[in-house]
């Protein structure tokens, strides 16, 4: 069979062919030539939507299709590793010359240095797919985290989840940028970094992320005025300084129609007292199990309970609007 | 002889690039969205000119359509492994040139099922291969070849315009015979034709 003249096909047919290929196959095909790469880029809006998970620590970029059945892993290495693999071939990715070796789960890319390789692959993927980016849990501790985020913010790129530690090693300008950009981020996770010296950075909300906010670190800066502006459906904030009375106000606020998107709420507090002011009309010690509450208009129901010494309100809404 | 009736017994005359004409059943032709947009409700006065494609290609395409008339409604792309024995034979007996001609004609006629199977067949050539192996499977065109492809696309857009004009002409004739319902029909057809033509022009 003679070689197939793929690029002679009408554009719509070509787009349909690209659509039939898996993420990994499409990525490998895009390396064949600049012309093919351009055609694949032209078909971007016609292509599958991909979640791109950045694992800077392991030098790995995972590209997953939204249904989870199709994924490809791209590893980037500095050029020094190339000599070990005689199958490496020379290609061009985002104007950067690289060597690449196919592996069953994806592809290994060898570039001048890790940063250039990682950024080139990301730029290449952004042209190929409608991407939603996510950063791994420990990415924020890597040097590459800041230049990558800066570039992606400049491109107004959507994010699935950003995880960032509030630690002095993370530039405050980058943190400010992240917090000002949350309107395009579905979920923000701030892990606990108790093993590191604390940061003096205080997050500024709104904007809030579009769906999820998870804060495990010190949240003594959180006031009700700030919290009541939250539009997330999943709120999990630990280590606040909110006292019993304030925690009671949170539930009152929800009953009056506040937190309109809320599906799950968990607030931890260092100032919670089991024998302190009543919450929902009862001293917390008197709570036997979960209490069911309802909004004033009767449209939503929630179950509230207290867990451990810190007050943790674990609100699981039942019924409407889900 | 052609007729606007929707019965599967109705035959339409198709004209190829050689100027030859041959019959295709209405049921087979209705698998072409291009045909549906242009002629289905108003009928065609004389042969339908698909003169950008040769007789062998058009016959091959409509052979597929005739065969799939009785198959259940198309519900999205089918994996190559799910193709029937008849489908596999249909594809296997074509050489590469005929296969490409069939893809082009199927794309122009907008026959979803056939186009989708052709695309899946091409994707299968690339599946499971690394970049080096893919390069061996496909031909990478020169700048001249790409320019030639551009000219072919323009020619096809002109052909689509010609077919559209023919349909509009037929529609106008029908307009004089019947009153309001037909006028609405003609307007609808014109709108579809305009959209179709614009989509070809934009490619």
Coordinates of C-alpha atoms in Angstrom, one line a residue:
Chain A
X1 CA 0.0 0.0 0.0
X2 CA 1.5 3.4 -1.0
X3 CA 1.8 6.1 1.7
X4 CA -1.5 7.7 2.4
X5 CA -1.9 11.4 1.4
X6 CA -3.5 12.4 4.6
X7 CA -3.2 16.2 4.1
X8 CA -4.9 15.9 0.7
X9 CA -8.2 15.1 2.4
X10 CA -10.9 17.8 2.7
X11 CA -10.5 19.7 6.0
X12 CA -13.7 18.4 7.5
X13 CA -12.7 14.8 6.8
X14 CA -9.3 15.5 8.3
X15 CA -10.9 16.9 11.4
X16 CA -13.1 13.8 11.7
X17 CA -10.0 11.6 11.4
X18 CA -8.2 13.5 14.2
X19 CA -11.3 13.1 16.3
X20 CA -11.1 9.4 15.9
X21 CA -7.6 9.3 17.3
X22 CA -6.7 9.0 21.0
X23 CA -4.9 11.9 22.7
X24 CA -1.6 10.0 22.6
X25 CA -2.0 9.2 18.9
X26 CA -2.9 12.7 18.1
X27 CA 0.1 14.0 20.0
X28 CA 2.5 11.7 18.2
X29 CA 0.9 12.5 14.8
X30 CA 1.4 16.3 15.6
X31 CA 5.1 15.6 15.7
X32 CA 5.2 14.2 12.2
X33 CA 5.4 17.6 10.5
X34 CA 4.6 21.3 11.0
X35 CA 1.8 21.1 8.4
X36 CA 0.1 18.2 10.2
X37 CA 0.5 20.0 13.5
X38 CA -1.1 23.1 12.0
X39 CA -4.1 21.1 10.7
X40 CA -4.5 19.5 14.2
X41 CA -4.4 22.9 15.7
X42 CA -7.0 24.1 13.2
X43 CA -9.2 21.3 14.5
X44 CA -8.8 22.3 18.1
X45 CA -12.4 23.4 18.6
X46 CA -13.6 20.2 17.0
X47 CA -11.3 18.1 19.3
X48 CA -11.9 16.3 22.5
X49 CA -11.7 18.4 25.7
X50 CA -8.7 17.5 27.8
X51 CA -7.6 17.9 31.4
X52 CA -3.9 18.5 31.6
X53 CA -2.4 17.6 35.0
X54 CA 1.0 19.1 35.6
X55 CA 3.3 17.1 37.9
X56 CA 6.4 19.2 37.9
X57 CA 8.1 17.1 40.6
X58 CA 8.0 13.9 38.4
X59 CA 8.5 15.9 35.2
X60 CA 5.2 14.5 33.9
X61 CA 2.3 16.0 32.1
X62 CA -0.8 13.8 32.1
X63 CA -3.4 14.6 29.4
X64 CA -6.8 13.0 30.1
X65 CA -10.0 13.0 28.2
X66 CA -12.9 14.1 30.2
X67 CA -14.6 10.7 30.2
X68 CA -11.3 9.3 31.7
X69 CA -11.0 6.6 29.1
X70 CA -8.3 8.2 27.1
X71 CA -5.1 9.4 28.6
X72 CA -1.5 10.1 27.6
X73 CA 1.6 10.8 29.7
X74 CA 4.3 13.0 28.5
X75 CA 7.6 13.0 30.4
X76 CA 10.2 15.7 29.9
X77 CA 13.9 15.2 30.5
X78 CA 17.0 17.3 29.9
X79 CA 19.0 16.3 26.8
X80 CA 21.7 14.6 28.8
X81 CA 19.3 11.5 29.1
X82 CA 19.0 11.2 25.3
X83 CA 22.2 9.2 24.9
X84 CA 20.7 6.4 26.9
X85 CA 18.0 5.9 24.3
X86 CA 19.0 5.2 20.8
X87 CA 15.4 5.3 19.5
X88 CA 15.1 9.0 20.2
X89 CA 14.1 11.0 17.1
X90 CA 14.4 14.7 16.4
X91 CA 11.1 16.7 16.3
X92 CA 9.9 20.2 16.8
X93 CA 7.5 21.2 19.5
X94 CA 6.3 24.8 19.8
X95 CA 9.4 26.0 17.9
X96 CA 11.6 24.1 20.2
X97 CA 13.8 21.3 18.9
X98 CA 13.4 18.1 20.9
X99 CA 14.1 14.4 20.8
X100 CA 11.3 12.1 21.5
X101 CA 10.8 8.4 22.2
X102 CA 7.4 6.7 22.2
X103 CA 6.5 4.6 25.2
X104 CA 3.3 2.5 25.7
X105 CA 1.6 5.0 28.0
X106 CA 2.8 8.1 26.0
X107 CA 6.0 9.8 25.1
X108 CA 9.3 10.9 26.5
X109 CA 10.6 14.3 25.4
X110 CA 14.3 15.3 25.7
X111 CA 15.0 19.0 25.6
X112 CA 17.7 21.5 26.4
X113 CA 16.5 21.7 29.9
X114 CA 13.5 20.7 31.9
X115 CA 11.9 24.1 32.0
X116 CA 12.0 24.6 28.2
X117 CA 10.7 21.1 27.6
X118 CA 7.9 21.4 30.0
X119 CA 6.8 24.8 28.7
X120 CA 7.1 23.7 25.1
X121 CA 4.9 20.7 25.7
X122 CA 2.3 22.8 27.5
X123 CA 2.3 25.4 24.6
X124 CA 2.0 22.6 22.1
X125 CA -1.0 21.0 24.0
X126 CA -2.8 24.3 24.4
X127 CA -2.8 24.6 20.6
X128 CA -4.1 21.1 20.1
X129 CA -6.8 20.7 22.7
X130 CA -9.3 22.7 24.6
X131 CA -7.5 22.3 27.8
X132 CA -8.3 22.7 31.5
X133 CA -5.1 22.7 33.5
X134 CA -4.5 21.4 37.0
X135 CA -1.4 21.6 39.2
X136 CA -0.3 18.6 41.3
X137 CA -0.4 18.9 45.1
X138 CA 3.3 19.7 45.5
X139 CA 3.9 21.6 42.3
X140 CA 4.0 24.9 44.1
X141 CA 7.2 24.0 45.8
X142 CA 9.0 23.7 42.4
X143 CA 10.8 26.5 40.7
X144 CA 8.9 25.9 37.5
X145 CA 5.6 26.6 39.1
X146 CA 5.8 30.3 38.9
X147 CA 6.9 30.7 35.3
X148 CA 4.3 28.2 34.2
X149 CA 1.4 29.9 36.0
X150 CA 2.5 33.3 34.8
X151 CA 2.5 32.1 31.2
X152 CA -0.9 30.4 31.6
X153 CA -2.5 33.4 33.3
X154 CA -1.2 35.6 30.5
X155 CA -3.1 33.3 28.1
X156 CA -6.3 33.5 30.2
X157 CA -6.1 29.8 30.5
X158 CA -8.9 28.0 32.5
X159 CA -7.8 25.8 35.4
X160 CA -9.4 22.8 37.0
X161 CA -7.6 22.9 40.3
X162 CA -4.7 25.0 41.5
X163 CA -2.9 23.9 44.7
X164 CA -0.6 26.4 46.3
X165 CA 0.9 26.6 49.7
X166 CA 1.0 29.9 51.6
X167 CA 4.6 29.9 52.2
X168 CA 7.3 32.6 52.1
X169 CA 9.1 30.9 49.2
X170 CA 6.1 31.6 46.9
X171 CA 6.4 35.1 45.6
X172 CA 3.6 37.3 46.9
X173 CA 3.1 38.7 43.4
X174 CA 2.4 35.2 42.1
X175 CA 0.0 34.6 45.0
X176 CA -1.8 37.9 44.3
X177 CA -2.0 36.9 40.7
X178 CA -3.5 33.5 41.6
X179 CA -6.1 35.1 43.9
X180 CA -7.1 37.7 41.4
X181 CA -7.5 35.1 38.7
X182 CA -9.8 32.7 40.6
X183 CA -12.8 33.5 38.4
X184 CA -11.2 31.2 35.8
X185 CA -10.3 28.5 38.3
X186 CA -12.7 25.7 39.3
X187 CA -11.0 24.7 42.6
X188 CA -8.3 26.2 44.8
X189 CA -6.6 24.1 47.4
X190 CA -4.3 25.6 50.1
X191 CA -2.7 22.7 51.9
X192 CA -1.3 22.8 55.4
X193 CA 2.4 23.8 55.5
X194 CA 2.9 23.5 59.2
X195 CA 6.3 21.9 58.7
X196 CA 7.5 25.2 57.0
X197 CA 7.6 28.7 58.4
X198 CA 4.3 30.4 58.0
X199 CA 3.6 33.0 55.3
X200 CA 2.5 36.6 56.0
X201 CA 0.4 36.5 52.9
X202 CA -3.3 37.1 53.5
X203 CA -5.5 35.8 50.7
X204 CA -8.0 38.3 49.2
X205 CA -11.5 37.2 48.3
X206 CA -13.6 37.7 46.2
X207 CA -13.2 36.5 43.5
X208 CA -13.7 33.0 44.7
X209 CA -12.9 29.9 42.7
X210 CA -15.9 28.8 40.6
X211 CA -16.7 25.5 42.5
X212 CA -14.3 24.4 45.3
X213 CA -12.3 26.1 48.0
X214 CA -10.3 24.0 50.4
X215 CA -8.0 25.7 52.9
X216 CA -6.1 23.5 55.3
X217 CA -3.6 26.1 56.5
X218 CA -4.2 28.8 59.1
X219 CA -7.3 30.8 58.2
X220 CA -7.4 33.2 61.1
X221 CA -7.9 36.0 58.6
X222 CA -11.3 34.7 57.7
X223 CA -14.2 36.9 58.7
X224 CA -17.9 36.4 58.1
X225 CA -18.1 39.3 55.8
X226 CA -15.5 37.6 53.5
X227 CA -17.1 34.2 53.9
X228 CA -20.6 35.4 53.0
X229 CA -19.3 36.5 49.6
X230 CA -18.3 32.9 48.7
X231 CA -20.1 31.5 45.7
X232 CA -18.5 28.0 45.7
X233 CA -20.6 24.9 46.0
X234 CA -17.9 23.1 48.1
X235 CA -16.4 25.1 51.0
X236 CA -13.9 23.4 53.3
X237 CA -11.9 25.9 55.4
X238 CA -10.0 24.7 58.5
X239 CA -8.3 26.7 61.4
X240 CA -10.5 29.8 61.4
X241 CA -10.9 31.9 64.5
X242 CA -14.7 32.0 64.3
X243 CA -16.4 31.6 67.7
X244 CA -19.6 29.6 68.3
X245 CA -21.8 32.7 67.8
X246 CA -20.2 33.4 64.4
X247 CA -20.6 29.7 63.4
X248 CA -24.3 30.0 64.3
X249 CA -24.5 33.1 62.0
X250 CA -23.2 31.0 59.1
X251 CA -26.1 28.6 59.4
X252 CA -28.6 31.5 59.9
X253 CA -27.1 33.1 56.7
X254 CA -27.6 29.9 54.8
X255 CA -31.2 29.5 56.1
X256 CA -32.0 33.0 54.9
X257 CA -30.8 32.2 51.4
X258 CA -27.1 32.8 51.6
X259 CA -24.6 30.6 49.9
X260 CA -27.0 29.9 47.0
X261 CA -24.7 27.4 45.3
X262 CA -23.7 25.5 48.4
X263 CA -23.6 21.7 48.4
X264 CA -21.0 21.0 51.1
X265 CA -19.6 23.2 53.9
X266 CA -17.0 22.4 56.5
X267 CA -15.6 25.1 58.8
X268 CA -13.0 24.3 61.3
X269 CA -12.4 26.7 64.2
X270 CA -9.8 27.0 66.9
X271 CA -12.2 29.1 69.0
X272 CA -15.0 26.6 69.0
X273 CA -16.2 25.6 72.5
X274 CA -18.4 22.6 73.2
X275 CA -19.8 24.3 76.3
X276 CA -19.9 27.8 74.7
X277 CA -22.6 29.8 73.1
X278 CA -25.4 27.8 71.6
X279 CA -25.5 26.9 67.9
X280 CA -28.9 26.3 66.4
X281 CA -30.4 27.1 69.9
X282 CA -28.4 24.4 71.7
X283 CA -25.0 24.3 73.5
X284 CA -22.9 22.0 71.3
X285 CA -22.5 19.5 74.2
X286 CA -26.2 18.9 74.0
X287 CA -26.1 17.9 70.4
X288 CA -26.6 14.2 70.2
X289 CA -26.3 13.6 66.5
X290 CA -26.9 15.5 63.3
X291 CA -29.5 18.2 63.2
X292 CA -31.6 18.8 60.1
X293 CA -32.2 22.3 59.1
X294 CA -34.2 23.9 56.3
X295 CA -34.0 27.2 54.5
X296 CA -36.6 29.8 55.5
X297 CA -38.4 29.4 52.2
X298 CA -38.4 25.6 52.6
X299 CA -36.6 24.9 49.4
X300 CA -33.4 23.3 50.7
X301 CA -32.6 20.9 53.5
X302 CA -29.3 20.3 55.2
X303 CA -27.8 18.1 57.9
X304 CA -25.4 19.7 60.4
X305 CA -23.1 17.9 62.8
X306 CA -20.1 18.5 65.0
X307 CA -17.0 16.5 64.7
X308 CA -14.1 16.4 67.1
X309 CA -13.1 19.2 69.4
X310 CA -12.7 21.7 66.7
X311 CA -16.1 22.7 65.5
X312 CA -16.5 21.2 62.1
X313 CA -19.8 21.8 60.5
X314 CA -20.3 19.2 57.9
X315 CA -23.3 20.3 56.0
X316 CA -24.7 17.9 53.5
X317 CA -27.5 19.3 51.6
X318 CA -30.3 17.1 50.6
X319 CA -33.0 17.6 48.1
X320 CA -33.4 20.5 45.8
X321 CA -31.0 22.2 43.4
X322 CA -28.5 19.4 42.9
Chain B
X1 CA -37.2 11.1 -14.9
X2 CA -37.3 12.4 -11.3
X3 CA -40.1 13.1 -9.0
X4 CA -40.6 15.0 -5.7
X5 CA -42.5 12.1 -4.2
X6 CA -40.8 10.6 -1.1
X7 CA -41.5 7.0 -1.9
X8 CA -38.5 4.7 -1.9
X9 CA -39.5 3.5 -5.4
X10 CA -38.7 6.9 -6.9
X11 CA -35.6 7.0 -9.0
X12 CA -33.4 10.0 -9.5
X13 CA -31.0 10.5 -12.4
X14 CA -27.4 11.4 -11.4
X15 CA -25.0 13.0 -13.8
X16 CA -21.3 12.2 -13.4
X17 CA -18.2 14.2 -14.6
X18 CA -18.2 12.2 -17.8
X19 CA -21.7 13.4 -18.6
X20 CA -23.1 9.9 -18.0
X21 CA -26.3 9.5 -16.1
X22 CA -27.5 6.6 -14.0
X23 CA -30.4 5.9 -11.6
X24 CA -30.3 6.0 -7.9
X25 CA -33.2 5.3 -5.6
X26 CA -34.8 8.1 -3.6
X27 CA -34.2 6.0 -0.4
X28 CA -30.4 5.8 -1.1
X29 CA -30.1 9.4 -2.2
X30 CA -31.9 10.6 1.0
X31 CA -28.8 9.5 3.0
X32 CA -27.0 12.4 1.4
X33 CA -27.7 15.6 3.5
X34 CA -26.6 17.6 0.5
X35 CA -29.3 16.1 -1.6
X36 CA -31.9 16.5 1.2
X37 CA -31.1 20.2 1.5
X38 CA -31.4 20.8 -2.2
X39 CA -33.9 18.5 -3.8
X40 CA -35.8 16.3 -1.4
X41 CA -38.9 18.3 -1.1
X42 CA -39.1 19.9 -4.5
X43 CA -37.8 17.2 -6.8
X44 CA -35.3 17.7 -9.6
X45 CA -36.1 18.7 -13.1
X46 CA -33.7 16.5 -15.1
X47 CA -30.4 14.8 -14.0
X48 CA -28.8 16.0 -10.8
X49 CA -25.3 17.2 -11.7
X50 CA -22.7 15.8 -9.4
X51 CA -20.2 16.5 -12.1
X52 CA -17.1 16.9 -9.9
X53 CA -17.0 13.1 -9.4
X54 CA -16.6 10.4 -12.0
X55 CA -19.2 7.7 -12.6
X56 CA -17.2 4.9 -10.9
X57 CA -16.9 6.9 -7.7
X58 CA -20.5 8.0 -7.6
X59 CA -21.7 4.4 -8.3
X60 CA -19.5 3.1 -5.5
X61 CA -20.9 5.7 -3.1
X62 CA -24.5 5.0 -4.0
X63 CA -23.8 1.3 -3.9
X64 CA -23.1 1.9 -0.2
X65 CA -26.2 4.0 0.2
X66 CA -28.4 1.4 -1.5
X67 CA -26.9 -1.3 0.8
X68 CA -27.5 0.7 4.0
X69 CA -31.1 1.7 3.1
X70 CA -32.5 -1.0 5.3
X71 CA -30.0 -0.6 8.1
X72 CA -31.1 1.0 11.3
X73 CA -30.8 4.7 11.6
X74 CA -27.2 6.0 11.9
X75 CA -26.3 6.7 15.5
X76 CA -22.8 8.1 15.4
X77 CA -19.4 6.7 14.4
X78 CA -19.0 2.9 14.5
X79 CA -15.7 1.2 15.4
X80 CA -14.0 -0.5 12.6
X81 CA -14.3 -3.8 14.5
X82 CA -18.1 -3.5 14.4
X83 CA -18.3 -3.3 10.6
X84 CA -20.3 -6.0 8.9
X85 CA -18.7 -8.5 6.5
X86 CA -20.3 -6.6 3.6
X87 CA -18.9 -3.3 4.9
X88 CA -15.4 -4.7 5.1
X89 CA -15.6 -6.2 1.6
X90 CA -16.8 -2.9 0.4
X91 CA -13.8 -1.1 1.7
X92 CA -11.2 -3.9 1.0
X93 CA -12.0 -4.1 -2.7
X94 CA -11.2 -0.4 -3.3
X95 CA -7.7 0.7 -4.2
X96 CA -6.3 3.8 -2.5
X97 CA -7.3 6.2 -5.3
X98 CA -10.8 5.0 -5.3
X99 CA -10.9 5.1 -1.5
X100 CA -9.9 8.8 -1.6
X101 CA -12.4 9.6 -4.4
X102 CA -15.1 7.9 -2.3
X103 CA -14.2 10.0 0.8
X104 CA -14.2 13.2 -1.2
X105 CA -17.6 12.4 -2.8
X106 CA -19.1 11.2 0.5
X107 CA -17.9 14.4 2.1
X108 CA -19.4 16.5 -0.6
X109 CA -22.7 14.6 -0.5
X110 CA -22.6 14.7 3.3
X111 CA -23.3 11.0 3.8
X112 CA -22.5 10.8 7.5
X113 CA -22.3 7.0 7.9
X114 CA -20.0 6.5 4.9
X115 CA -17.8 9.4 5.8
X116 CA -17.5 8.3 9.3
X117 CA -16.5 4.8 8.4
X118 CA -13.9 6.1 5.9
X119 CA -12.4 8.3 8.7
X120 CA -12.3 5.5 11.1
X121 CA -10.5 3.4 8.5
X122 CA -7.9 6.2 8.1
X123 CA -7.5 6.5 11.8
X124 CA -6.9 2.8 12.0
X125 CA -3.8 3.2 9.7
X126 CA -2.3 5.5 12.4
X127 CA -3.5 3.7 15.5
X128 CA -0.9 2.1 17.8
X129 CA 2.0 3.6 15.9
X130 CA 4.8 5.9 17.0
X131 CA 5.7 9.1 15.2
X132 CA 8.3 7.5 13.0
X133 CA 5.9 4.7 12.0
X134 CA 3.2 7.3 11.3
X135 CA 5.6 9.3 9.0
X136 CA 6.0 6.1 7.0
X137 CA 2.3 5.5 6.6
X138 CA 1.4 9.0 5.4
X139 CA 2.7 11.2 2.6
X140 CA 3.7 14.7 3.5
X141 CA 2.7 17.0 0.7
X142 CA 4.9 19.6 -0.9
X143 CA 3.9 23.3 -1.1
X144 CA 2.9 22.8 -4.7
X145 CA 0.6 19.9 -3.8
X146 CA -1.0 22.0 -1.1
X147 CA -1.6 24.8 -3.5
X148 CA -3.2 22.3 -5.9
X149 CA -5.4 21.0 -3.1
X150 CA -6.5 24.6 -2.5
X151 CA -7.5 24.9 -6.1
X152 CA -9.5 21.6 -5.9
X153 CA -11.3 23.0 -2.9
X154 CA -12.2 26.1 -4.8
X155 CA -13.4 24.1 -7.8
X156 CA -15.6 22.1 -5.4
X157 CA -17.1 25.2 -4.0
X158 CA -17.9 26.3 -7.6
X159 CA -19.5 22.9 -8.2
X160 CA -21.5 23.2 -5.1
X161 CA -22.7 26.6 -6.3
X162 CA -23.6 25.1 -9.6
X163 CA -25.7 22.4 -8.0
X164 CA -27.3 25.0 -5.7
X165 CA -28.3 27.1 -8.7
X166 CA -29.8 24.1 -10.4
X167 CA -31.8 23.4 -7.3
X168 CA -32.9 27.0 -7.0
X169 CA -33.9 27.0 -10.6
X170 CA -36.1 23.9 -10.0
X171 CA -37.5 25.5 -6.9
X172 CA -38.6 28.6 -8.9
X173 CA -40.4 26.4 -11.4
X174 CA -42.2 24.7 -8.6
X175 CA -43.0 28.0 -7.1
X176 CA -45.1 29.0 -10.1
X177 CA -47.2 25.8 -9.9
X178 CA -48.2 25.9 -6.3
X179 CA -48.9 28.8 -4.0
X180 CA -48.1 29.5 -0.4
X181 CA -46.8 26.1 0.9
X182 CA -44.4 25.8 -2.0
X183 CA -43.1 29.3 -1.5
X184 CA -42.3 28.5 2.0
X185 CA -40.6 25.3 0.8
X186 CA -38.6 27.2 -1.7
X187 CA -37.5 29.8 0.9
X188 CA -36.4 27.0 3.2
X189 CA -34.5 25.3 0.4
X190 CA -32.8 28.6 -0.6
X191 CA -31.8 29.2 3.0
X192 CA -30.3 25.7 3.2
X193 CA -28.5 26.1 -0.1
X194 CA -27.1 29.4 1.0
X195 CA -25.8 27.8 4.2
X196 CA -24.4 24.9 2.4
X197 CA -22.7 27.1 -0.2
X198 CA -21.3 29.3 2.5
X199 CA -19.9 26.3 4.3
X200 CA -18.1 25.2 1.2
X201 CA -16.8 28.6 0.5
X202 CA -15.4 28.9 4.0
X203 CA -13.5 25.6 3.9

